[in-house]
PDB file of C-alpha atoms and ligand atoms in Angstrom:
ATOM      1  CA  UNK A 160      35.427   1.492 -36.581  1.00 88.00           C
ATOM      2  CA  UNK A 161      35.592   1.778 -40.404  1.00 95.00           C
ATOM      3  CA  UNK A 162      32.805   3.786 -42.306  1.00 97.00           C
ATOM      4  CA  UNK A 163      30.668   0.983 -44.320  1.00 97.00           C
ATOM      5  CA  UNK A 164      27.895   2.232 -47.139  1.00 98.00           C
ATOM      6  CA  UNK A 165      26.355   5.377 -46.910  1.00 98.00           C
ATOM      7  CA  UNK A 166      22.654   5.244 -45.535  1.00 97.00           C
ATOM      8  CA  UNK A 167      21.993   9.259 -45.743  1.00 96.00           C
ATOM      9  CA  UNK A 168      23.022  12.409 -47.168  1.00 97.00           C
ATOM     10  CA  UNK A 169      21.911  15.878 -45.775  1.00 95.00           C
ATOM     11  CA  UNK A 170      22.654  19.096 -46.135  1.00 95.00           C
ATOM     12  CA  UNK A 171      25.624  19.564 -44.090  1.00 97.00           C
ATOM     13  CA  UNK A 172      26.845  15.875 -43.091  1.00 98.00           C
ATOM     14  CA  UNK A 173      26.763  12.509 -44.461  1.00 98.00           C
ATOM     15  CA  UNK A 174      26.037   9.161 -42.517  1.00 98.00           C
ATOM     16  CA  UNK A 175      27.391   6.014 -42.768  1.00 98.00           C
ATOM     17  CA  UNK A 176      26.756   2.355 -41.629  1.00 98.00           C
ATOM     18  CA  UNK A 177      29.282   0.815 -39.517  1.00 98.00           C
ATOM     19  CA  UNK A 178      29.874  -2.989 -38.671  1.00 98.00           C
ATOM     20  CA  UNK A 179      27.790  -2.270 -35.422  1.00 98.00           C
ATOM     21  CA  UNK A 180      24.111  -1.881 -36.169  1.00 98.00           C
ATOM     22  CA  UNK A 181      23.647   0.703 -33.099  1.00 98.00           C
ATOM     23  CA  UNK A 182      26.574   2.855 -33.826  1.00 98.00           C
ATOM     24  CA  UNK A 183      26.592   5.146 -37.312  1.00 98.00           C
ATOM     25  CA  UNK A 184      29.533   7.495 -38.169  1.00 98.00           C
ATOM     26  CA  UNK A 185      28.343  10.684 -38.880  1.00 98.00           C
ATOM     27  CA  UNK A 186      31.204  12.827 -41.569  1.00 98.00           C
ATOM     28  CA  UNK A 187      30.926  16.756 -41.429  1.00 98.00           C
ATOM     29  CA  UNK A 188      31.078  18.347 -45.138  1.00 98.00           C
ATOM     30  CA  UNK A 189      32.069  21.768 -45.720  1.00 98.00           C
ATOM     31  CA  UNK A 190      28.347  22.631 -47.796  1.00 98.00           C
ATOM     32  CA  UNK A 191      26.244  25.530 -46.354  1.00 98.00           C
ATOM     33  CA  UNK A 192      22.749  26.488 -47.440  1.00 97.00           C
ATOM     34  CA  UNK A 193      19.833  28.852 -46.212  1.00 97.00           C
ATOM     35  CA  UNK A 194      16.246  29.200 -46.242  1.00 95.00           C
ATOM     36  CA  UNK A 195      15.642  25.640 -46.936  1.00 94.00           C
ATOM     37  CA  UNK A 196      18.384  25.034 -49.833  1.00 94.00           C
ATOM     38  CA  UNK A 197      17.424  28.503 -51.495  1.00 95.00           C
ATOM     39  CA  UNK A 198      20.557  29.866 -50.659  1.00 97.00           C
ATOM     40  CA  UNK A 199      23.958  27.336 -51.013  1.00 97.00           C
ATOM     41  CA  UNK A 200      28.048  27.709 -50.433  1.00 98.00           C
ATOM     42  CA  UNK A 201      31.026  26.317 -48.902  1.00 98.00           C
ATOM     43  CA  UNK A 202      32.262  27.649 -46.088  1.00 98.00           C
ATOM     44  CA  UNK A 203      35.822  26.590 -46.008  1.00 98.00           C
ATOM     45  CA  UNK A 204      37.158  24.356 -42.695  1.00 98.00           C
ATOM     46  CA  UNK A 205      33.548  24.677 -41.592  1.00 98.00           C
ATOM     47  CA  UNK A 206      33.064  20.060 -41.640  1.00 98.00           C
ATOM     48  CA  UNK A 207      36.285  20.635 -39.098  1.00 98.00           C
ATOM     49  CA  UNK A 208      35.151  23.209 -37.065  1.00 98.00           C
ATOM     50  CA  UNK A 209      31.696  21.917 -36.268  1.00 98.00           C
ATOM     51  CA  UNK A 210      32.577  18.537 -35.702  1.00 98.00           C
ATOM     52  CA  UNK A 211      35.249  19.446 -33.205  1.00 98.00           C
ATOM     53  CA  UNK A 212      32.368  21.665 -31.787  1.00 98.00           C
ATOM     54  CA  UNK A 213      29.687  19.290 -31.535  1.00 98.00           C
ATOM     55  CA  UNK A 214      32.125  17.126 -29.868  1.00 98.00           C
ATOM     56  CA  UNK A 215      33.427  19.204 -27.407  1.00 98.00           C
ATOM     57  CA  UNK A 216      30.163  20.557 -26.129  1.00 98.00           C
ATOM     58  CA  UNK A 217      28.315  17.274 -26.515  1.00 98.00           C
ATOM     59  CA  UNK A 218      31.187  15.757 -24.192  1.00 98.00           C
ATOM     60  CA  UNK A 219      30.414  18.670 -21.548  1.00 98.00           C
ATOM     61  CA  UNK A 220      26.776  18.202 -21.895  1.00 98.00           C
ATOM     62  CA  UNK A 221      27.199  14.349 -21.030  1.00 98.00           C
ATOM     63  CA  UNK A 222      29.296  15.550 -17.925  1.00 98.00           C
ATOM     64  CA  UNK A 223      26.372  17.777 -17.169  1.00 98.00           C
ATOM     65  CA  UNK A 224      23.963  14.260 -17.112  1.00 98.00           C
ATOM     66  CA  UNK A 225      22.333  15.541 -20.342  1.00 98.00           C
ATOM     67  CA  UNK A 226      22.321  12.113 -22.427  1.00 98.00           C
ATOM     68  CA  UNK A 227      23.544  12.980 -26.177  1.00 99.00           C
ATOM     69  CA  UNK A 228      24.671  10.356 -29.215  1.00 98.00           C
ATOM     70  CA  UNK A 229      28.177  10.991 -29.359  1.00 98.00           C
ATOM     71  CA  UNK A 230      30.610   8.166 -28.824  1.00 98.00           C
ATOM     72  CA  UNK A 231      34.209   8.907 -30.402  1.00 98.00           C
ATOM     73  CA  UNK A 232      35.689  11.787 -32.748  1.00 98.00           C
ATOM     74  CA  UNK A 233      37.725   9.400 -35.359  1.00 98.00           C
ATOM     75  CA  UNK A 234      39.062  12.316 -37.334  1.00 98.00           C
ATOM     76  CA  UNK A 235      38.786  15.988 -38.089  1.00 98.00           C
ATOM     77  CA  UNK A 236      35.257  15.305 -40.338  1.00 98.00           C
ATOM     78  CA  UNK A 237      34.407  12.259 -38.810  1.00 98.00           C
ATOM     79  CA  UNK A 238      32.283  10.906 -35.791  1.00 98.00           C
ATOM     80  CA  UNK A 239      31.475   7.804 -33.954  1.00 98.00           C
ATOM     81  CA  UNK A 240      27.640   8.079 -32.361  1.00 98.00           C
ATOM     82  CA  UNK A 241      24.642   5.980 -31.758  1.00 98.00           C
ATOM     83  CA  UNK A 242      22.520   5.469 -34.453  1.00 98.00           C
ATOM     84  CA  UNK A 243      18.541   6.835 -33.475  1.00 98.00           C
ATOM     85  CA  UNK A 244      15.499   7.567 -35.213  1.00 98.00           C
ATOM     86  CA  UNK A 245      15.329  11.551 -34.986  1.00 98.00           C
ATOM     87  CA  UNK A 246      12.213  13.137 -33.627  1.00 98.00           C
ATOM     88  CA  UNK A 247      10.987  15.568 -36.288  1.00 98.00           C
ATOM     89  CA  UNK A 248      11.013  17.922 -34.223  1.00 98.00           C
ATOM     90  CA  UNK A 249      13.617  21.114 -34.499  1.00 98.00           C
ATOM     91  CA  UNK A 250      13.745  22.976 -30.927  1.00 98.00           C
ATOM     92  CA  UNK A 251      14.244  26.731 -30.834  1.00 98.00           C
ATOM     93  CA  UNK A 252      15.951  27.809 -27.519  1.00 99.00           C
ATOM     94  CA  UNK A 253      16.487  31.492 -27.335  1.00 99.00           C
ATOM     95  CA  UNK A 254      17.907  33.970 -25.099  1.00 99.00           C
ATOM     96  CA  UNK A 255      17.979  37.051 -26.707  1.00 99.00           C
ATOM     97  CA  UNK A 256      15.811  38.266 -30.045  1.00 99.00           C
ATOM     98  CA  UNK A 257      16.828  37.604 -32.970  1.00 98.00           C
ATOM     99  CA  UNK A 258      16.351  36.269 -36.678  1.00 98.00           C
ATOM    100  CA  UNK A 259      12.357  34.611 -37.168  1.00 98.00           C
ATOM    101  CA  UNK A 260      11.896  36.079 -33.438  1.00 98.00           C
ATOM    102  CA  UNK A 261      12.567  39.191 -34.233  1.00 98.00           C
ATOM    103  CA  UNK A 262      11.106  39.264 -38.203  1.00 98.00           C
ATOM    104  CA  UNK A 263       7.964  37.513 -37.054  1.00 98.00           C
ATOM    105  CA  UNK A 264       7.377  39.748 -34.079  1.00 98.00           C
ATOM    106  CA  UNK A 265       8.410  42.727 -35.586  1.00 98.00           C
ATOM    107  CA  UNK A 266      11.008  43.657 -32.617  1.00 98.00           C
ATOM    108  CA  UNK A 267      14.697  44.590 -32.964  1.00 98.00           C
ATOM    109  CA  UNK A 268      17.543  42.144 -32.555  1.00 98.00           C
ATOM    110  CA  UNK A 269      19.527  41.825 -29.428  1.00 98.00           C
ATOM    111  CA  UNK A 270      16.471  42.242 -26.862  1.00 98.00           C
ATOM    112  CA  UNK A 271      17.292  40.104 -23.606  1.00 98.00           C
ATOM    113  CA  UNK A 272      14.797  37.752 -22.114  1.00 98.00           C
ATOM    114  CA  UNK A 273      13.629  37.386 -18.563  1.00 98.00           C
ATOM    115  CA  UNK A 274      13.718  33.812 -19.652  1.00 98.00           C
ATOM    116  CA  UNK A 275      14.512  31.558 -22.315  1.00 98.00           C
ATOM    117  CA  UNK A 276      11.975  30.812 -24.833  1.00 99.00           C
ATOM    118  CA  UNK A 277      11.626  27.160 -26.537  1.00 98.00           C
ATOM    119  CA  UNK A 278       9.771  26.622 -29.840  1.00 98.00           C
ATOM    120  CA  UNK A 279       9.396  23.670 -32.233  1.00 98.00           C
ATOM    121  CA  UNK A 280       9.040  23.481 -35.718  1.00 98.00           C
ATOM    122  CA  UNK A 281       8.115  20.029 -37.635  1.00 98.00           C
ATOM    123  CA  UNK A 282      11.263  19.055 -39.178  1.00 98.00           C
ATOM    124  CA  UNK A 283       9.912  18.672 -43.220  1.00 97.00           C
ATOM    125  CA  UNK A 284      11.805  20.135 -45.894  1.00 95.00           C
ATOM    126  CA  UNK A 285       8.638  20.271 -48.205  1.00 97.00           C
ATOM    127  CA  UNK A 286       6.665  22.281 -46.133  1.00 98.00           C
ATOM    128  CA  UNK A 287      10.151  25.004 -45.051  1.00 97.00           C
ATOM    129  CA  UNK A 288      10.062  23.450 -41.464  1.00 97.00           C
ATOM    130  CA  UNK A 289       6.741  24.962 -40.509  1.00 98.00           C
ATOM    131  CA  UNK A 290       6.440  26.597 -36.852  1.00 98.00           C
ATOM    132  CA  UNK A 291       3.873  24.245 -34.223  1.00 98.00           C
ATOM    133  CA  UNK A 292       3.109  23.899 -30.491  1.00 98.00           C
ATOM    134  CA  UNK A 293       3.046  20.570 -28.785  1.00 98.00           C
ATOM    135  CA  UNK A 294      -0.322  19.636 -29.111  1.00 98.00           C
ATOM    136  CA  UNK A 295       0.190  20.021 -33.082  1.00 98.00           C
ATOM    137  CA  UNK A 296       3.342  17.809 -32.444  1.00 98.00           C
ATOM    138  CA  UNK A 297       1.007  15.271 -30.896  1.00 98.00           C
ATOM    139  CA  UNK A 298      -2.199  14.932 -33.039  1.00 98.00           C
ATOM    140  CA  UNK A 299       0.547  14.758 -35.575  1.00 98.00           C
ATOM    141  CA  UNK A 300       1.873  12.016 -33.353  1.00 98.00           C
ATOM    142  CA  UNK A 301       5.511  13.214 -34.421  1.00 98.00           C
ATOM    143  CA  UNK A 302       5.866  12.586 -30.427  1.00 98.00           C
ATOM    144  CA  UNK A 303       4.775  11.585 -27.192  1.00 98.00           C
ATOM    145  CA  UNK A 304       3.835  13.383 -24.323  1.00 98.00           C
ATOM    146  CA  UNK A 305       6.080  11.936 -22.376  1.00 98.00           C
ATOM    147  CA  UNK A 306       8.823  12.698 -25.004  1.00 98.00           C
ATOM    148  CA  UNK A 307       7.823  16.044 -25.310  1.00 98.00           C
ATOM    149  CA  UNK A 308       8.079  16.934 -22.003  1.00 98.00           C
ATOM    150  CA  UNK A 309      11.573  15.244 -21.807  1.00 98.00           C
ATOM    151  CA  UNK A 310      13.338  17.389 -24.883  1.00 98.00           C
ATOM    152  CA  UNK A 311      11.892  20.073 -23.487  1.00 98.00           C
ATOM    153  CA  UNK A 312      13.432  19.597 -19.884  1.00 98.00           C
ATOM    154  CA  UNK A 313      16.709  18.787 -21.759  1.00 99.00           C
ATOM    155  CA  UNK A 314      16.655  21.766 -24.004  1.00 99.00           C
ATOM    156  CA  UNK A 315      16.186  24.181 -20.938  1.00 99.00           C
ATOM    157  CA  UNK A 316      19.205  22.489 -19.271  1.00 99.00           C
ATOM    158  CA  UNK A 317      21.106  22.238 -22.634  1.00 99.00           C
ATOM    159  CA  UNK A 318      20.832  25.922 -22.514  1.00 99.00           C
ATOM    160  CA  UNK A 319      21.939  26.327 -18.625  1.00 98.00           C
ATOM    161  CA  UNK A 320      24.960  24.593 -19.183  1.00 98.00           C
ATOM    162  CA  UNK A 321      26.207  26.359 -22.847  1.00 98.00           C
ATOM    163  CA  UNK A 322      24.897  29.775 -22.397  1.00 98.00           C
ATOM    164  CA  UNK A 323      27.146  29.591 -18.656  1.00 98.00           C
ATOM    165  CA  UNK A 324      29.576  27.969 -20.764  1.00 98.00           C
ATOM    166  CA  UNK A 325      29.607  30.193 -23.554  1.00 98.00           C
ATOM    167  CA  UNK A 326      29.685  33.643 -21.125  1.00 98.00           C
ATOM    168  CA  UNK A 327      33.084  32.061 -19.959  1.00 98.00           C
ATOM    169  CA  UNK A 328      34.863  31.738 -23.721  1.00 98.00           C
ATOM    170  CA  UNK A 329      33.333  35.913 -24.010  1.00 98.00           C
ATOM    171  CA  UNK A 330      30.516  34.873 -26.425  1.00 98.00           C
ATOM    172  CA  UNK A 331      26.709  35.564 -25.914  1.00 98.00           C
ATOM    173  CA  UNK A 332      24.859  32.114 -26.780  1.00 99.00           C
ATOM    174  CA  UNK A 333      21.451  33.783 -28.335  1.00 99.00           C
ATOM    175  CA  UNK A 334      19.851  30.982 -29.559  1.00 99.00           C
ATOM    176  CA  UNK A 335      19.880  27.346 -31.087  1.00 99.00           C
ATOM    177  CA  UNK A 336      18.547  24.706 -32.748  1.00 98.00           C
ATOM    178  CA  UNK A 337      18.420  21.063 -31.208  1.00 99.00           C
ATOM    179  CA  UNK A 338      17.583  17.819 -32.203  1.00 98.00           C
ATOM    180  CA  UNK A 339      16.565  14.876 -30.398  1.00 99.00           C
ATOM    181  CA  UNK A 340      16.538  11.146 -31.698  1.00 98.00           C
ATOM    182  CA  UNK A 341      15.588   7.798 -29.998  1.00 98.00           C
ATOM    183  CA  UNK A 342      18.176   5.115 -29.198  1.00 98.00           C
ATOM    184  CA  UNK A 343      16.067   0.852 -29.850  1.00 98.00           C
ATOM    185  CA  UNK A 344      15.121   1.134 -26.141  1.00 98.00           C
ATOM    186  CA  UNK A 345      13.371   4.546 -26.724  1.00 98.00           C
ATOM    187  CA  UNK A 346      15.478   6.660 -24.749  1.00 98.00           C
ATOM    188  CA  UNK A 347      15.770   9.782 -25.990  1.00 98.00           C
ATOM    189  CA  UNK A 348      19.040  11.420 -26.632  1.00 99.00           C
ATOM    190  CA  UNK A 349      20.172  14.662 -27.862  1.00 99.00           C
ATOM    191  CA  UNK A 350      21.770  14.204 -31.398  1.00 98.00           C
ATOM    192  CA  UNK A 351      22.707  16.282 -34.640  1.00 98.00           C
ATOM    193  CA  UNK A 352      25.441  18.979 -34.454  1.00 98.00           C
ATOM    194  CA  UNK A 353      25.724  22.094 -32.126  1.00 98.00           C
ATOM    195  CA  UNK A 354      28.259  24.635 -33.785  1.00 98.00           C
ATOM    196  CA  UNK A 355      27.989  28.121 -35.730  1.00 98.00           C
ATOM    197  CA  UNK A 356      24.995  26.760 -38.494  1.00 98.00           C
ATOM    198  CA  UNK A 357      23.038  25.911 -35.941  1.00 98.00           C
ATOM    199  CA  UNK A 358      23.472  28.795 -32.919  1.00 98.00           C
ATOM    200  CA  UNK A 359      23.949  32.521 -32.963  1.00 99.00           C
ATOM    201  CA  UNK A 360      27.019  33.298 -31.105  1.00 99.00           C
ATOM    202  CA  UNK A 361      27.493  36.890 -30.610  1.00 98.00           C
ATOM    203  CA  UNK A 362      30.938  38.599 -29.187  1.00 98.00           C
ATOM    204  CA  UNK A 363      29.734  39.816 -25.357  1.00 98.00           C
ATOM    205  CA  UNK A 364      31.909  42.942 -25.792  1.00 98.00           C
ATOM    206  CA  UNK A 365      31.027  43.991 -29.257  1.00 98.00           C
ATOM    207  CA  UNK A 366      27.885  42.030 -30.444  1.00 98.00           C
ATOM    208  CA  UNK A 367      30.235  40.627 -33.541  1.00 98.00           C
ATOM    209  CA  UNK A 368      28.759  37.744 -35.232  1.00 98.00           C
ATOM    210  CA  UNK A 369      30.305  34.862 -35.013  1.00 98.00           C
ATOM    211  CA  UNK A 370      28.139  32.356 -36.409  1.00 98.00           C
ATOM    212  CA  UNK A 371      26.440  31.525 -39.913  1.00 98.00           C
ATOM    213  CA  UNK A 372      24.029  34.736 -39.645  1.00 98.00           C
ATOM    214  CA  UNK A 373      27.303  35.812 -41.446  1.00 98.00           C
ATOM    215  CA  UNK A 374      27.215  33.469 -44.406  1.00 98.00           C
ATOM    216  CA  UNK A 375      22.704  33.861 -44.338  1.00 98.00           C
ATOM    217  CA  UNK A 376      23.165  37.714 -44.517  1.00 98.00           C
ATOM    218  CA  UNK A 377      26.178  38.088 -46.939  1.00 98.00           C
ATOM    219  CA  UNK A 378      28.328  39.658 -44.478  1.00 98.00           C
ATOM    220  CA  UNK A 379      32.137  38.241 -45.520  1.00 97.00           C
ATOM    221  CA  UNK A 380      34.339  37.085 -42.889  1.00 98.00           C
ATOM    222  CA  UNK A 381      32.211  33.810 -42.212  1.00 98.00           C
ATOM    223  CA  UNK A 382      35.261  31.170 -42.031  1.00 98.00           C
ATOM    224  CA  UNK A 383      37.401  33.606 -39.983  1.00 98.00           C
ATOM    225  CA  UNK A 384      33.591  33.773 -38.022  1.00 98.00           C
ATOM    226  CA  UNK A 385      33.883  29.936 -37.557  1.00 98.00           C
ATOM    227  CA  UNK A 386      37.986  30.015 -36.939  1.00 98.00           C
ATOM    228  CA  UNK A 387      37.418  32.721 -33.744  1.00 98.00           C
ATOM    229  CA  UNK A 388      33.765  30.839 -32.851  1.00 98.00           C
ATOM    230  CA  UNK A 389      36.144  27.532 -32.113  1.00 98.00           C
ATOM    231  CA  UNK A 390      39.469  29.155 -30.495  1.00 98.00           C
ATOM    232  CA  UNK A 391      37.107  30.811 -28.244  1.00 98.00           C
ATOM    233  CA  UNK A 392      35.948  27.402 -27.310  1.00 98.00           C
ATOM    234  CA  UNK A 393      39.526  25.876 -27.156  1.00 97.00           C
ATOM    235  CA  UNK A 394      40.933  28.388 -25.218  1.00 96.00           C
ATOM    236  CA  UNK A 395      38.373  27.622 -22.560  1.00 91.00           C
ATOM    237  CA  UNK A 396      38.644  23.849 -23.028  1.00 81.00           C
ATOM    238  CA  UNK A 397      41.114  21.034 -21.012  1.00 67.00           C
ATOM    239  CA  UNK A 398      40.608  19.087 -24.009  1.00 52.00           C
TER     240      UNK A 398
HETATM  241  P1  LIG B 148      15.639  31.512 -36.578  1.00 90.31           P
HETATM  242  O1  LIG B 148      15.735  32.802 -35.858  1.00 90.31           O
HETATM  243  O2  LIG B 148      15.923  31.620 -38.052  1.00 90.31           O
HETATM  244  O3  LIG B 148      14.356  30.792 -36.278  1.00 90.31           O
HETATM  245  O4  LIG B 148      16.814  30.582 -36.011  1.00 90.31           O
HETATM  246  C1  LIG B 148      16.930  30.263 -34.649  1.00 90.31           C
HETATM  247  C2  LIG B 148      18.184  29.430 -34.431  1.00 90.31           C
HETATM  248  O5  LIG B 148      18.067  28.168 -35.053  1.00 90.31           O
HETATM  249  C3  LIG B 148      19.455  30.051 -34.984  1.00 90.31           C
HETATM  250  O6  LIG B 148      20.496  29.862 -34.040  1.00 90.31           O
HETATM  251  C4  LIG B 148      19.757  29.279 -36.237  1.00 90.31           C
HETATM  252  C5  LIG B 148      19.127  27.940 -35.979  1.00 90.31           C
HETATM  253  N1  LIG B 148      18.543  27.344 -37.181  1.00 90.31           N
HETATM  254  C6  LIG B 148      19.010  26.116 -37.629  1.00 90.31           C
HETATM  255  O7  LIG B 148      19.909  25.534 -37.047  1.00 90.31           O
HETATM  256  N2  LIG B 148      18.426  25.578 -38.739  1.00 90.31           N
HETATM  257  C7  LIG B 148      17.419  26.185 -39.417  1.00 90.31           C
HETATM  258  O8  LIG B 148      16.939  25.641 -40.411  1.00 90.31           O
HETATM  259  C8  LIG B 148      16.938  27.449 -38.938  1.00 90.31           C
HETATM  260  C9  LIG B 148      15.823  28.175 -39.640  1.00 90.31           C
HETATM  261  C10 LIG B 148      17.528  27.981 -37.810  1.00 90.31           C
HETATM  262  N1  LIG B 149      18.489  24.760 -42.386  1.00 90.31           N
HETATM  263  C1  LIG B 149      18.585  25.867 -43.319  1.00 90.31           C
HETATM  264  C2  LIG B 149      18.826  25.304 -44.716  1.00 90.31           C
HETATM  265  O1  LIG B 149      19.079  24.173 -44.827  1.00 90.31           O
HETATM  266  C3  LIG B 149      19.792  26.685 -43.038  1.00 90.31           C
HETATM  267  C4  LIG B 149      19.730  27.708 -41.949  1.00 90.31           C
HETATM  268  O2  LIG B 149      19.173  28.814 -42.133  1.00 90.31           O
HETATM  269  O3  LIG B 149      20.386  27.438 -40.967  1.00 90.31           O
HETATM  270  O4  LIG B 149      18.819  25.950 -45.727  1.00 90.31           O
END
C-alpha cells in the first residue's frame, strides 16, 4: 500500500491517504513537544521506537480481544491502520501518582493505587486539553453514552493487559494516555500511538524514567530512555 497525499499533520506523526478509503498510513516523525507546543525538540530514533511500540502492544492488545486500528507495520516510521474519526476525548489511566495527579492534588509522585483511576480531558489544542467528566463529554455531545461506557471498559482492560505486560519486561506502567476513534460502522476502536510520549514507564527496581517525563523535565538521557523503554519490550516479545 503506497502513501498517497497527506490529509493531516500533528505533532508527532503525519497521515496519509492511501488507495483504500478505509485504510490511512499513519508515519512516526522524530518531533517532541510539551505543554501544548510550549516546549519543542527532536528526540532522535524516537518515529522508530514508537511505531515499533505501538505496534507491538497494539498486536497484543488485539490478541487480548481489545479491538485497536492497526493493520500492518510497512517500515520503521510507517503504519498501515484503519482510518476513524477520533473521539475527542484523551483518557487518563493511572496506576500510580504522578505528573497533573500529583501537581493538581498536591501529593508526591510514586503513590500506588488500590485501583486504577481513568480521567478524560476534551482533546482541543486551543483550550490546553481541558480536564471533564462524562456528563461534560456528553452535553458537549463529544460522545455517546454508550461510547463512553465502551472506552472506558476498554481502557480498564487496556491497562490489565500492559501494566501485567509491562511488570514482565521489569518496568512499572504508571499511567497513559489513550485514544479512541470510530471505524464507518461506528465501532469504536482504540487508535493513536502507545509508546514513551504517551505513558510513564518507570524501572520496577530503581524507579528510573524511562519515558518522555525525561525530555518534559530536562533530564538528558531521553533517547537512551526510549532505546532501553523498547529492548525491554523486545526482549519480552516472540516478535
Ligand atoms: P499528566 O500527568 O501530565 O496528566 O499525564 C498523564 C499521562 O498522559 C502521561 O503518561 C503522559 C500522557 N500524556 C499524553 O500522552 N499527552 C498529553 O498531552 C499529556 C498532558 C499527557
Ligand atoms: N501533548 C503535549 C504537547 O503536545 C505533550 C505532552 O506533554 O505529552 O505538547
Amino acid at each position: 500500500m503506497e502513501k498517497l497525499e497527506q490529509v493531516y499533520e500533528g505533532k508527532a506523526k503525519k497521515v496519509y491517504r492511501t488507495e483504500d478509503p478505509e485504510l490511512v498510513i499513519v508515519s512516526y516523525k522524530d518531533d517532541a513537544t510539551a505543554f501544548n507546543g510550549a516546549k519543542r525538540g527532536t528526540i532522535v530514533g524516537k518515529g522508530v521506537v514508537n511505531n515499533q511500540m505501538t505496534n507491538r502492544l497494539m498486536a497484543r492488545l488485539e490478541k487480548a480481544g481489545i479491538p485497536t486500528h492497526f493493520v500492518q507495520e510497512l517500515s520503521d516510521r510507517d503504519t498501515l491502520v484503519k482510518r476513524v474519526d477520533i473521539v475527542p476525548l484523551e483518557v487518563i489511566i493511572r496506576n500510580l501518582s504522578a505528573g497533573h495527579f500529583a501537581s493538581r492534588y498536591g501529593v508526591e509522585e510514586g503513590i500506588v493505587f488500590d485501583a486504577p483511576t481513568i480521567e478524560f480531558s476534551y482533546k482541543c489544542d486551543e483550550l490546553d486539553d481541558p480536564l471533564l467528566n462524562a456528563y461534560h463529554a456528553l452535553a458537549l455531545k463529544l460522545a455517546t453514552q454508550e461510547e463512553i461506557d465502551t472506552i472506558k471498559r476498554l481502557s480498564f482492560a487496556v491497562n490489565d493487559v500492559l501494566k501485567a505486560f509491562w511488570a514482565e519486561c521489569g518496568v512499572t506502567l504508571v499511567d497513559f494516555k489513550l485514544e479512541f476513534g470510530r471505524l464507518r460502522d461506528g465501532t469504536i476502536v482504540l487508535a493513536d500511538e502507545i509508546s514513551p510520549d504517551t505513558c510513564r514507564l518507570w524501572d520496577a527496581k530503581t524507579h528510573e524514567k524511562l519515558d518522555k517525563d525525561r525530555f518534559r523535565r530536562d533530564m538528558g538521557g531521553v533517547e537512551d530512555a526510549y532505546a532501553e523503554a523498547m529492548k525491554r519490550l523486545l526482549a519480552h516479545s516472540e516478535g
